[in-house]
């Protein structure tokens, strides 16, 4: 589970510190809440003065005859992470949390965000801004209806609203005598001006063939074949998600934090390929790789990124039908295509095809997990030696595991911000430390590490929870029940085409048996040097059915507020299952290769089947990772691996207990004989 999947912010530490006995916010130099009622108002030193920027924005709104302007927290491609030049809501409000929507009227300004970010927002926003502790379009529209007059216009950038979000706003405003107005020139950008960070300009490069499952020509042919077989006979496929274009052409860059993507769109027809991007970023070798000098059906024509809307609109004038995935297409493209010329599915054919890895892609992803295991094992060994010294904190630990990954072959940085959480901080599913705010690791507390890497051959994500001292009986029970849930789902055999939500409960059953649970999802898809959260695979209701060749995480957990947190996450490949009778059945093959913490396992809770599975898994870890450690002369780590993958045995009854039973039985026999 990656940090941004749940969301995370360092200011959340302040909230938790106040409730759980860390230094209070006041001790750290900040006020707990804004006090805007005094004259002058009392504000934390961390607030950003937005008076000038808001005044300039309202001037732009007046020019456009707007009563209100919506500023979302996303970019034009619905990326999980966004680049600095797309952080419009953060710039105009001062609030840098990753989730929240701002709305500005001619007299007021407000932000809507969830509980993860309330404290952070109070410490970063000045008194120009109201904080609304709600999310969704309904409370925003309710507020708009009270703040703007009848006949008012609500402006928005159509490239920052998804189709679904636009529809929800539009539906809520219907009949109110207020209307949405699409304005393609972003008003915040006009105000931001030269201070706005530039669009990334690093080279866009082609992956070496050794790291791709198919050539881009083979992928294009495959998509065209799907177009020909489609009952609505689309003439083109439009790709809006950055991962779609990156996957289709085997191209990568570094425009987005943690994701190797570049800003782009693709329009693929039967006879042409149009890639919308910044052409200056392609080397002559890459242009040659794309056959950009010709105009045939297997020649990629590079067009300017900013021209995509006009080009799609012009193409839509013909006798065409454009196939889109509505989940990743923004309203800015959708609104220029006549509805009768649209072919819509939730996900594009590229997103669906990408979800199933071929044999080469599977082998590549597995190989990346072996090297990733080496990095994590190096870190765990280092922690065992250094945590007792009292010199390790959550942030320095996170930096070190990232460093170890960076030393692995084909590394291209972390796949998300490392979650390094000790003690009570691990009870926060959204927690990540900062250099300024962190907690010391201790042998007396549990420690949760959720981290991952980007490699040229794969993306990784793994979570392990450890305890170096003496865990309580409840901690061991909770950990073991989480482990049982992981095992129960990992070893499950289920019919092909079963949706993940139908089997997700197996990961929770052992926890439910004891009245325990967790409040996050159980897993997500994962890519080959792409997204750490790769849709549409997973265990949620809006994920597609499981199929052979998909990769998903399996990550049950348990969180005791104010005390500790547990999560055990592995990545698994969906494979065919061997069953007694003929049929089409599937199961999972785990490809994460780091042992669980023996110190936290209560063996008495494990069934013989659990023990058999666990010991077989440990043998696999020895076979996969052991030789790599030996090859690299990591002998201390190899010894650690051997110790932590020793077969587990069912616990024999305690000798003292048997003695007590014998004494009691003897007295009973004697009493009967009297």
XYZ file of C-alpha atoms in Angstrom:
674
model
C 0.000 0.000 0.000
C 1.463 3.271 -1.079
C 1.276 6.459 0.858
C -0.752 8.476 -1.586
C -3.200 5.630 -2.019
C -4.585 6.637 1.355
C -3.159 10.120 1.380
C -0.609 11.438 3.834
C 0.697 14.640 5.325
C 3.329 15.521 7.900
C 0.953 17.881 9.690
C -1.159 14.899 10.675
C 1.613 14.131 13.139
C 0.675 17.292 15.018
C -2.900 16.133 15.379
C -1.788 12.754 16.664
C 0.833 14.228 18.937
C -1.761 16.294 20.754
C -4.043 13.331 21.289
C -1.416 10.751 22.170
C 1.130 12.484 24.347
C 3.775 13.764 21.931
C 4.728 17.453 22.172
C 1.649 19.549 21.594
C 1.489 21.784 18.503
C 2.092 24.846 20.658
C 5.371 23.319 21.763
C 6.397 23.087 18.131
C 5.887 26.793 17.446
C 2.366 26.753 15.967
C -1.134 27.653 17.103
C -3.643 24.807 17.324
C -6.300 26.649 15.278
C -6.621 29.985 13.542
C -8.272 32.794 15.458
C -9.700 35.065 12.811
C -12.056 36.917 15.175
C -9.387 39.106 16.795
C -8.054 42.327 15.297
C -5.525 41.651 14.000
C -6.241 37.909 13.708
C -3.915 35.497 15.478
C -2.450 33.033 12.974
C 0.283 30.384 13.005
C 3.581 31.447 11.464
C 3.069 28.729 8.845
C 0.126 30.422 7.121
C 0.496 31.846 3.614
C -0.786 35.346 2.870
C -3.134 34.953 -0.103
C -4.693 38.420 -0.211
C -2.856 39.585 -3.334
C -3.306 36.370 -5.306
C -7.012 36.181 -4.445
C -7.537 39.775 -5.526
C -5.825 39.042 -8.850
C -7.911 35.897 -9.336
C -11.123 37.833 -8.714
C -10.084 40.332 -11.360
C -9.775 37.446 -13.825
C -13.161 36.116 -12.712
C -14.720 39.564 -13.268
C -13.279 39.623 -16.786
C -14.965 36.267 -17.476
C -18.228 37.385 -15.804
C -17.986 34.611 -13.200
C -19.603 34.513 -9.790
C -17.451 31.596 -8.617
C -14.439 29.562 -9.744
C -13.683 25.923 -8.848
C -10.051 24.909 -8.249
C -9.621 21.103 -7.937
C -6.579 19.265 -6.593
C -5.840 17.232 -9.721
C -4.131 17.600 -13.099
C -5.278 16.976 -16.669
C -4.660 13.216 -16.480
C -6.028 12.276 -13.038
C -2.567 11.295 -11.868
C -2.242 9.938 -8.347
C 0.717 12.276 -7.891
C 0.902 15.682 -9.573
C 3.814 17.856 -10.624
C 4.635 21.166 -8.926
C 3.372 23.222 -11.876
C -0.070 21.585 -11.460
C -0.392 22.370 -7.747
C -2.812 25.227 -8.401
C -5.003 24.668 -5.375
C -1.969 24.550 -3.114
C -0.578 27.773 -4.551
C -3.773 29.824 -4.377
C -4.725 28.645 -0.855
C -1.390 27.976 0.850
C -2.749 24.545 1.862
C -0.430 21.855 0.486
C -2.343 18.704 1.434
C -2.849 16.315 -1.461
C -6.661 16.232 -1.219
C -9.043 19.161 -1.242
C -11.098 21.419 -3.505
C -11.090 25.215 -3.386
C -13.877 27.527 -4.537
C -13.576 31.314 -4.826
C -16.464 33.762 -5.139
C -16.233 37.536 -5.427
C -16.523 37.843 -1.630
C -15.504 34.520 -0.113
C -13.054 31.676 -0.548
C -13.340 28.159 0.861
C -11.625 24.776 0.910
C -13.252 21.359 1.378
C -11.037 18.525 2.614
C -11.203 15.377 4.734
C -10.098 14.722 8.304
C -6.561 13.763 7.331
C -5.836 17.392 6.501
C -7.931 19.566 8.836
C -5.049 20.439 11.147
C -2.685 21.060 8.255
C -5.180 23.342 6.513
C -5.707 25.404 9.689
C -1.964 25.960 9.964
C -1.395 26.906 6.336
C -4.437 28.958 5.290
C -4.936 32.581 6.282
C -8.257 34.142 7.243
C -9.214 34.724 3.619
C -10.233 31.057 3.560
C -13.033 29.123 5.178
C -12.286 25.481 6.007
C -15.150 23.055 5.378
C -14.629 19.646 6.931
C -16.506 17.760 4.230
C -15.781 16.252 0.832
C -17.742 15.701 -2.375
C -19.599 17.926 -4.792
C -22.851 18.068 -2.791
C -21.583 20.259 0.091
C -19.735 22.476 -2.377
C -22.841 23.046 -4.477
C -24.936 23.648 -1.345
C -22.484 26.374 -0.332
C -22.459 27.862 -3.849
C -26.232 28.122 -3.904
C -26.122 30.278 -0.775
C -23.156 32.397 -1.825
C -23.789 33.313 -5.472
C -26.892 34.974 -6.890
C -29.402 33.456 -9.273
C -28.138 33.782 -12.815
C -24.546 33.412 -11.627
C -21.908 31.480 -13.540
C -19.531 28.965 -11.961
C -16.304 28.700 -13.915
C -13.974 25.716 -14.104
C -11.048 24.397 -16.116
C -12.512 21.495 -18.127
C -9.127 19.732 -18.128
C -9.258 19.480 -14.329
C -12.696 17.879 -13.986
C -13.319 14.255 -14.879
C -16.464 13.395 -16.793
C -18.080 12.010 -13.638
C -17.145 15.054 -11.541
C -18.503 17.438 -14.167
C -21.726 15.465 -14.336
C -22.142 15.591 -10.555
C -21.706 19.394 -10.478
C -23.923 19.875 -13.517
C -26.701 17.690 -12.132
C -26.615 19.388 -8.715
C -26.886 22.856 -10.290
C -29.713 21.988 -12.653
C -32.857 24.014 -12.007
C -30.995 26.479 -9.754
C -30.639 29.234 -12.372
C -26.868 28.936 -12.025
C -24.689 27.356 -14.654
C -21.266 25.794 -15.098
C -18.975 27.564 -17.555
C -16.043 25.736 -19.139
C -12.984 27.995 -19.518
C -9.999 26.343 -21.154
C -7.523 29.011 -20.014
C -6.857 28.292 -16.361
C -7.389 31.481 -14.345
C -5.024 30.454 -11.544
C -2.266 29.999 -14.122
C -2.846 33.561 -15.341
C -2.409 34.876 -11.809
C 0.501 32.549 -10.994
C 2.343 33.860 -14.034
C 6.128 33.619 -14.127
C 6.265 32.229 -10.582
C 4.643 29.005 -11.753
C 7.167 26.135 -11.882
C 7.974 25.135 -15.453
C 6.672 22.015 -17.140
C 9.319 19.236 -16.904
C 11.633 19.111 -19.879
C 13.768 16.011 -19.268
C 14.259 13.644 -22.214
C 11.536 11.149 -23.092
C 13.306 7.853 -23.668
C 12.520 4.377 -24.974
C 12.924 1.386 -22.681
C 15.429 -1.166 -23.832
C 13.795 -4.185 -25.442
C 15.064 -6.350 -22.579
C 12.633 -4.557 -20.240
C 9.502 -4.701 -22.385
C 7.022 -7.517 -22.865
C 6.187 -6.574 -26.465
C 7.292 -4.037 -29.047
C 5.183 -0.934 -29.455
C 4.240 -2.115 -32.939
C 2.851 -5.344 -31.486
C 0.881 -3.407 -28.898
C -0.558 -1.033 -31.509
C -1.586 -3.985 -33.666
C -3.278 -5.579 -30.676
C -5.327 -2.463 -29.924
C -6.317 -2.114 -33.568
C -7.461 -5.719 -33.548
C -9.741 -4.919 -30.607
C -11.137 -1.943 -32.497
C -11.989 -4.149 -35.476
C -13.756 -6.699 -33.286
C -15.742 -4.126 -31.308
C -19.457 -4.233 -32.085
C -19.640 -0.436 -32.352
C -16.735 -0.312 -34.821
C -14.725 2.600 -33.371
C -12.428 4.326 -35.855
C -10.045 5.606 -33.167
C -8.945 5.078 -29.580
C -8.128 8.134 -27.462
C -5.690 7.608 -24.572
C -5.681 10.234 -21.819
C -4.006 8.488 -18.850
C -0.237 9.006 -18.939
C 0.440 5.373 -18.106
C -1.491 4.301 -21.227
C 0.765 6.167 -23.639
C 3.892 5.215 -21.680
C 2.920 1.537 -21.836
C 1.805 1.575 -25.488
C 5.063 2.983 -26.857
C 7.435 1.629 -24.169
C 8.423 5.210 -23.417
C 9.311 6.680 -20.036
C 10.302 10.010 -18.453
C 10.143 11.689 -15.033
C 7.405 14.325 -15.196
C 5.400 12.918 -12.269
C 6.744 12.195 -8.759
C 7.250 8.444 -8.239
C 5.782 7.613 -11.688
C 7.966 7.368 -14.835
C 5.525 9.213 -17.117
C 5.463 12.224 -19.430
C 2.636 14.583 -20.343
C 0.935 13.146 -23.395
C -2.170 11.961 -25.230
C -2.489 9.417 -28.018
C -5.028 9.183 -30.834
C -4.735 5.798 -32.526
C -6.713 5.079 -35.706
C -6.613 2.235 -38.228
C -4.278 4.207 -40.451
C -2.446 6.697 -38.227
C -0.832 7.206 -34.825
C -0.759 10.665 -33.289
C 1.229 11.237 -30.095
C 0.642 14.607 -28.440
C 3.722 15.628 -26.474
C 6.601 18.104 -26.449
C 8.582 17.093 -29.532
C 11.736 18.856 -28.348
C 12.058 16.240 -25.612
C 12.578 13.374 -28.085
C 16.107 12.620 -29.220
C 16.734 11.758 -32.848
C 17.201 8.141 -31.771
C 13.805 8.090 -30.052
C 12.117 9.725 -33.039
C 13.695 7.103 -35.249
C 12.497 4.398 -32.838
C 8.946 5.731 -33.294
C 9.246 5.885 -37.114
C 8.335 9.554 -36.905
C 9.791 10.469 -40.276
C 7.082 8.639 -42.241
C 3.282 8.862 -42.458
C 2.142 5.232 -42.707
C -0.050 3.263 -40.284
C 3.013 2.263 -38.228
C 4.516 5.755 -38.093
C 4.075 7.856 -34.940
C 3.374 11.487 -35.720
C 4.389 13.812 -32.865
C 1.988 16.727 -32.394
C 2.137 19.484 -29.826
C 0.632 18.559 -26.464
C -1.356 21.788 -26.251
C -3.141 21.066 -29.546
C -4.911 17.891 -28.440
C -8.322 19.476 -27.887
C -8.356 21.242 -31.257
C -7.066 18.145 -33.039
C -9.699 15.863 -31.473
C -12.415 18.378 -32.288
C -11.275 18.522 -35.908
C -11.092 14.725 -36.176
C -14.600 14.440 -34.714
C -16.009 16.438 -37.660
C -15.626 13.385 -39.894
C -17.510 10.099 -40.050
C -15.772 8.716 -36.983
C -16.392 6.998 -33.658
C -13.894 7.661 -30.871
C -13.382 4.998 -28.188
C -12.535 6.380 -24.729
C -12.165 5.116 -21.183
C -14.376 7.424 -19.147
C -12.424 6.877 -15.915
C -9.407 8.825 -17.183
C -10.841 11.182 -19.803
C -11.325 14.752 -18.624
C -14.285 16.896 -19.560
C -12.041 19.154 -21.659
C -11.741 16.411 -24.280
C -15.163 14.881 -23.753
C -17.059 18.110 -24.404
C -15.703 18.565 -27.958
C -16.742 15.094 -29.154
C -20.385 14.795 -30.278
C -22.073 12.193 -28.104
C -23.213 10.162 -31.106
C -19.553 9.790 -32.109
C -18.423 8.457 -28.737
C -17.790 4.820 -27.850
C -17.415 4.642 -24.093
C -16.190 2.056 -21.637
C -15.109 2.527 -18.052
C -11.539 1.680 -19.033
C -9.821 1.976 -22.402
C -8.631 -1.141 -24.266
C -5.052 -0.207 -23.349
C -5.877 -0.064 -19.637
C -7.562 -3.458 -19.856
C -4.780 -5.051 -21.908
C -2.046 -3.637 -19.679
C -3.656 -5.222 -16.623
C -2.751 -8.737 -17.836
C 1.001 -9.318 -18.044
C 2.440 -11.694 -20.623
C 5.042 -14.293 -19.684
C 7.989 -11.965 -20.277
C 6.431 -9.167 -18.240
C 5.724 -11.624 -15.444
C 9.343 -12.766 -15.405
C 10.566 -9.160 -15.362
C 8.332 -8.174 -12.468
C 9.345 -11.250 -10.479
C 13.036 -10.449 -11.011
C 12.563 -6.918 -9.709
C 11.018 -8.308 -6.527
C 14.056 -10.500 -5.841
C 16.379 -7.489 -5.941
C 13.871 -5.457 -3.943
C 13.874 -8.171 -1.264
C 17.655 -7.819 -0.993
C 17.283 -4.108 -0.260
C 14.578 -4.657 2.373
C 16.504 -7.493 4.041
C 19.636 -5.333 4.193
C 17.539 -2.697 5.945
C 15.974 -5.107 8.444
C 19.384 -6.542 9.337
C 20.734 -3.018 9.830
C 17.771 -2.121 12.046
C 18.299 -5.135 14.307
C 21.818 -3.909 15.024
C 21.131 -0.191 15.344
C 17.670 0.278 16.858
C 18.862 -0.918 20.314
C 21.457 1.877 20.220
C 18.673 4.484 20.118
C 20.143 6.210 17.066
C 17.460 5.474 14.457
C 14.345 7.536 13.819
C 11.502 7.045 11.361
C 12.830 9.562 8.866
C 16.464 8.417 8.843
C 15.174 4.856 8.481
C 13.047 5.823 5.478
C 16.043 7.512 3.886
C 18.199 4.434 4.409
C 15.786 1.928 2.863
C 15.433 4.254 -0.139
C 19.230 4.370 -0.346
C 19.498 0.579 -0.287
C 16.948 0.339 -3.101
C 18.860 2.943 -5.084
C 21.897 0.665 -5.012
C 20.009 -2.173 -6.690
C 20.448 -2.895 -10.383
C 17.997 -1.089 -12.711
C 16.743 1.140 -9.865
C 14.859 4.314 -10.799
C 13.884 5.645 -7.376
C 11.070 4.875 -4.922
C 7.569 4.059 -6.161
C 5.946 6.181 -3.427
C 6.906 8.046 -0.275
C 8.088 5.497 2.271
C 5.804 4.869 5.249
C 8.162 4.402 8.207
C 6.076 4.325 11.387
C 7.021 3.389 14.944
C 4.697 2.659 17.849
C 1.521 4.728 17.898
C 2.372 6.389 14.570
C 1.899 3.025 12.855
C -1.753 3.158 13.903
C -2.125 5.961 11.326
C -2.623 4.370 7.937
C -1.745 7.729 6.311
C 1.460 8.429 8.217
C 4.874 9.282 6.820
C 7.611 11.032 8.825
C 9.398 14.246 7.979
C 12.877 15.456 8.872
C 11.351 17.812 11.429
C 8.622 15.548 12.808
C 9.431 11.922 13.490
C 9.707 9.342 16.241
C 12.658 7.309 17.466
C 12.547 3.587 16.746
C 12.587 1.497 19.893
C 13.073 -2.171 20.727
C 9.981 -1.883 22.904
C 7.623 -0.857 20.095
C 6.303 -2.281 16.852
C 7.609 -0.776 13.624
C 5.749 -0.719 10.295
C 7.597 -0.255 7.008
C 5.586 0.175 3.794
C 7.872 0.951 0.877
C 8.525 0.207 -2.764
C 10.801 0.839 -5.699
C 10.723 1.641 -9.379
C 12.990 -0.533 -11.507
C 13.298 -0.724 -15.295
C 11.755 -4.189 -15.148
C 9.082 -3.692 -12.494
C 7.434 -1.738 -9.716
C 7.448 -3.044 -6.136
C 5.443 -2.457 -2.962
C 5.891 -4.430 0.262
C 4.950 -3.947 3.913
C 6.489 -5.663 6.914
C 5.802 -5.083 10.611
C 8.432 -6.046 13.189
C 9.097 -5.961 16.943
C 12.610 -6.340 18.364
C 11.609 -6.729 22.003
C 8.836 -8.554 23.833
C 5.455 -7.964 22.179
C 2.297 -8.258 24.236
C 0.020 -11.254 23.851
C -2.542 -9.068 22.090
C 0.045 -7.707 19.652
C 1.091 -11.240 18.760
C -2.492 -12.362 18.341
C -3.375 -9.378 16.154
C -0.242 -9.846 14.039
C -0.892 -13.562 13.614
C -4.498 -12.951 12.594
C -3.330 -10.444 9.991
C -0.833 -13.042 8.782
C -3.562 -15.690 8.611
C -5.667 -13.318 6.522
C -2.764 -12.786 4.157
C -2.230 -16.538 3.859
C -5.935 -17.382 3.504
C -6.341 -15.038 0.542
C -2.973 -15.918 -1.007
C -3.727 -19.669 -1.004
C -7.351 -19.321 -2.034
C -8.575 -21.220 -5.111
C -11.486 -19.521 -6.882
C -13.301 -19.716 -10.241
C -11.808 -17.785 -13.154
C -13.374 -14.358 -13.791
C -14.261 -13.934 -10.102
C -14.168 -10.300 -9.009
C -11.769 -9.349 -6.244
C -14.541 -8.034 -4.021
C -16.058 -11.534 -3.935
C -12.964 -13.026 -2.261
C -11.707 -10.045 -0.258
C -13.394 -11.227 2.932
C -10.969 -14.160 3.187
C -8.280 -11.648 4.178
C -10.488 -10.401 7.010
C -12.005 -13.612 8.329
C -9.389 -14.384 10.995
C -9.667 -10.820 12.271
C -13.462 -10.876 12.196
C -13.439 -14.089 14.231
C -11.904 -12.108 17.098
C -13.905 -8.902 16.564
C -11.084 -7.075 14.784
C -10.961 -5.379 11.367
C -9.156 -2.778 9.240
C -10.511 0.250 7.427
C -8.634 0.262 4.124
C -8.674 -1.751 0.921
C -7.094 -5.180 0.693
C -5.073 -4.715 -2.468
C -4.342 -2.969 -5.744
C -2.788 -3.756 -9.101
C 0.850 -3.023 -9.810
C 2.748 -2.312 -13.029
C 5.969 -3.014 -14.881
C 7.905 0.206 -14.222
C 4.581 2.068 -14.205
C 2.069 2.780 -11.401
C 2.423 1.343 -7.932
C -1.394 1.526 -7.834
C -2.340 0.193 -11.248
C -6.022 0.183 -12.055
C -8.314 -1.576 -12.726
C -6.985 -4.612 -10.768
C -7.789 -5.075 -7.101
C -10.392 -6.100 -4.551
C -12.771 -3.132 -4.630
C -16.237 -3.036 -6.149
C -15.063 -0.970 -9.136
C -12.195 -3.314 -10.005
C -12.446 -5.779 -12.875
C -12.607 -9.554 -12.486
C -9.414 -11.455 -11.731
C -7.643 -13.078 -14.677
C -4.489 -15.109 -15.182
C -1.472 -12.825 -15.545
C -2.646 -9.999 -13.297
C -0.556 -8.764 -10.373
C -2.177 -7.487 -7.188
C -1.093 -6.634 -3.695
C -2.586 -8.533 -0.753
C -2.388 -6.385 2.359
C -4.596 -6.961 5.407
C -3.823 -5.009 8.563
C -4.919 -4.040 12.031
C -4.566 -0.677 13.800
C -4.935 -0.021 17.521
C -5.437 3.721 17.946
C -2.748 5.331 20.037
C -0.727 2.146 20.394
C 0.434 0.285 17.285
C -0.331 -0.678 13.707
C 0.154 -3.865 11.693
C 0.116 -4.425 7.940
C 1.532 -7.324 5.944
C 1.621 -6.646 2.225
C 2.791 -8.903 -0.569
C 2.480 -8.656 -4.330
C 1.012 -11.755 -5.973
C 0.538 -13.028 -9.517
C -2.803 -14.553 -10.517
C -2.085 -18.056 -11.861
C -4.021 -21.156 -12.844
C -4.868 -23.439 -9.937
C -4.504 -27.197 -9.952
C -7.758 -28.775 -8.819
C -8.859 -32.368 -8.271
C -11.518 -32.111 -10.962
C -11.295 -30.349 -14.340
C -12.307 -26.716 -14.414
C -11.064 -23.162 -14.837
C -9.808 -22.034 -11.447
C -7.275 -19.467 -10.285
C -5.073 -18.803 -7.269
C -2.190 -16.507 -6.302
C 1.577 -16.891 -6.495
C 3.299 -14.510 -4.070
C 6.325 -12.751 -5.593
C 7.405 -10.709 -2.552
C 10.304 -12.462 -0.868
C 10.878 -11.057 2.630
C 10.097 -13.286 5.654
C 7.583 -12.247 8.285
C 8.675 -11.458 11.837
C 8.912 -14.754 13.797
C 8.922 -12.768 17.044
C 5.310 -11.722 16.391
C 3.863 -15.057 15.224
C 1.749 -17.021 17.693
C 2.185 -20.464 16.164
C -0.627 -21.903 18.278
C -3.131 -19.891 16.182
C -1.895 -21.391 12.910
C -3.533 -24.465 11.416
C -1.437 -27.250 9.868
C -2.401 -25.833 6.456
C -1.145 -22.379 7.447
C 2.136 -23.827 8.682
C 2.563 -25.872 5.519
C 1.945 -22.804 3.352
C 4.266 -20.625 5.420
C 7.127 -23.126 5.389
C 6.758 -23.651 1.662
C 6.865 -19.860 1.191
C 9.987 -19.630 3.345
C 11.650 -22.312 1.255
C 10.824 -20.269 -1.857
C 12.419 -17.182 -0.286
C 15.576 -19.200 0.419
C 15.700 -20.433 -3.161
C 15.033 -17.030 -4.741
C 16.907 -14.588 -2.511
C 19.590 -16.721 -0.849
C 21.730 -17.190 -3.989
C 21.548 -13.450 -4.733
C 22.803 -12.612 -1.238
C 25.628 -15.128 -1.569
C 26.558 -13.889 -5.048
C 26.963 -10.389 -3.681
C 28.872 -11.565 -0.596
C 26.164 -10.292 1.739
C 26.991 -13.033 4.198
C 25.478 -11.408 7.286
C 22.216 -10.911 5.418
C 22.347 -14.496 4.142
C 22.779 -15.799 7.689
C 19.835 -13.629 8.812
C 17.708 -14.986 5.974
C 18.504 -18.582 6.899
C 17.566 -17.947 10.530
C 14.310 -16.153 9.689
C 13.171 -18.804 7.234
C 13.709 -21.814 9.470
C 10.639 -24.067 9.248
C 7.983 -23.288 11.810
C 6.536 -26.201 13.781
C 3.273 -26.553 15.640
C 3.853 -25.638 19.254
C 3.970 -28.635 21.600
C 2.065 -28.368 24.870
C 4.112 -26.834 27.641
C 5.923 -29.436 29.833
C 4.778 -27.750 33.030
C 1.202 -27.889 31.825
C 1.453 -31.646 31.185
C 2.902 -32.080 34.676
C -0.029 -30.205 36.188
C -2.468 -32.385 34.266
C -0.685 -35.508 35.531
C -0.858 -34.336 39.175
C -4.526 -33.426 38.923
C -5.319 -36.759 37.262
C -3.458 -38.687 39.945
C -5.383 -36.978 42.729
C -8.627 -37.615 40.878
C -7.868 -41.312 40.522
C -6.953 -41.546 44.205
C -10.143 -39.787 45.240
C -12.224 -42.160 43.131
C -10.583 -45.193 44.694
C -11.277 -44.110 48.274
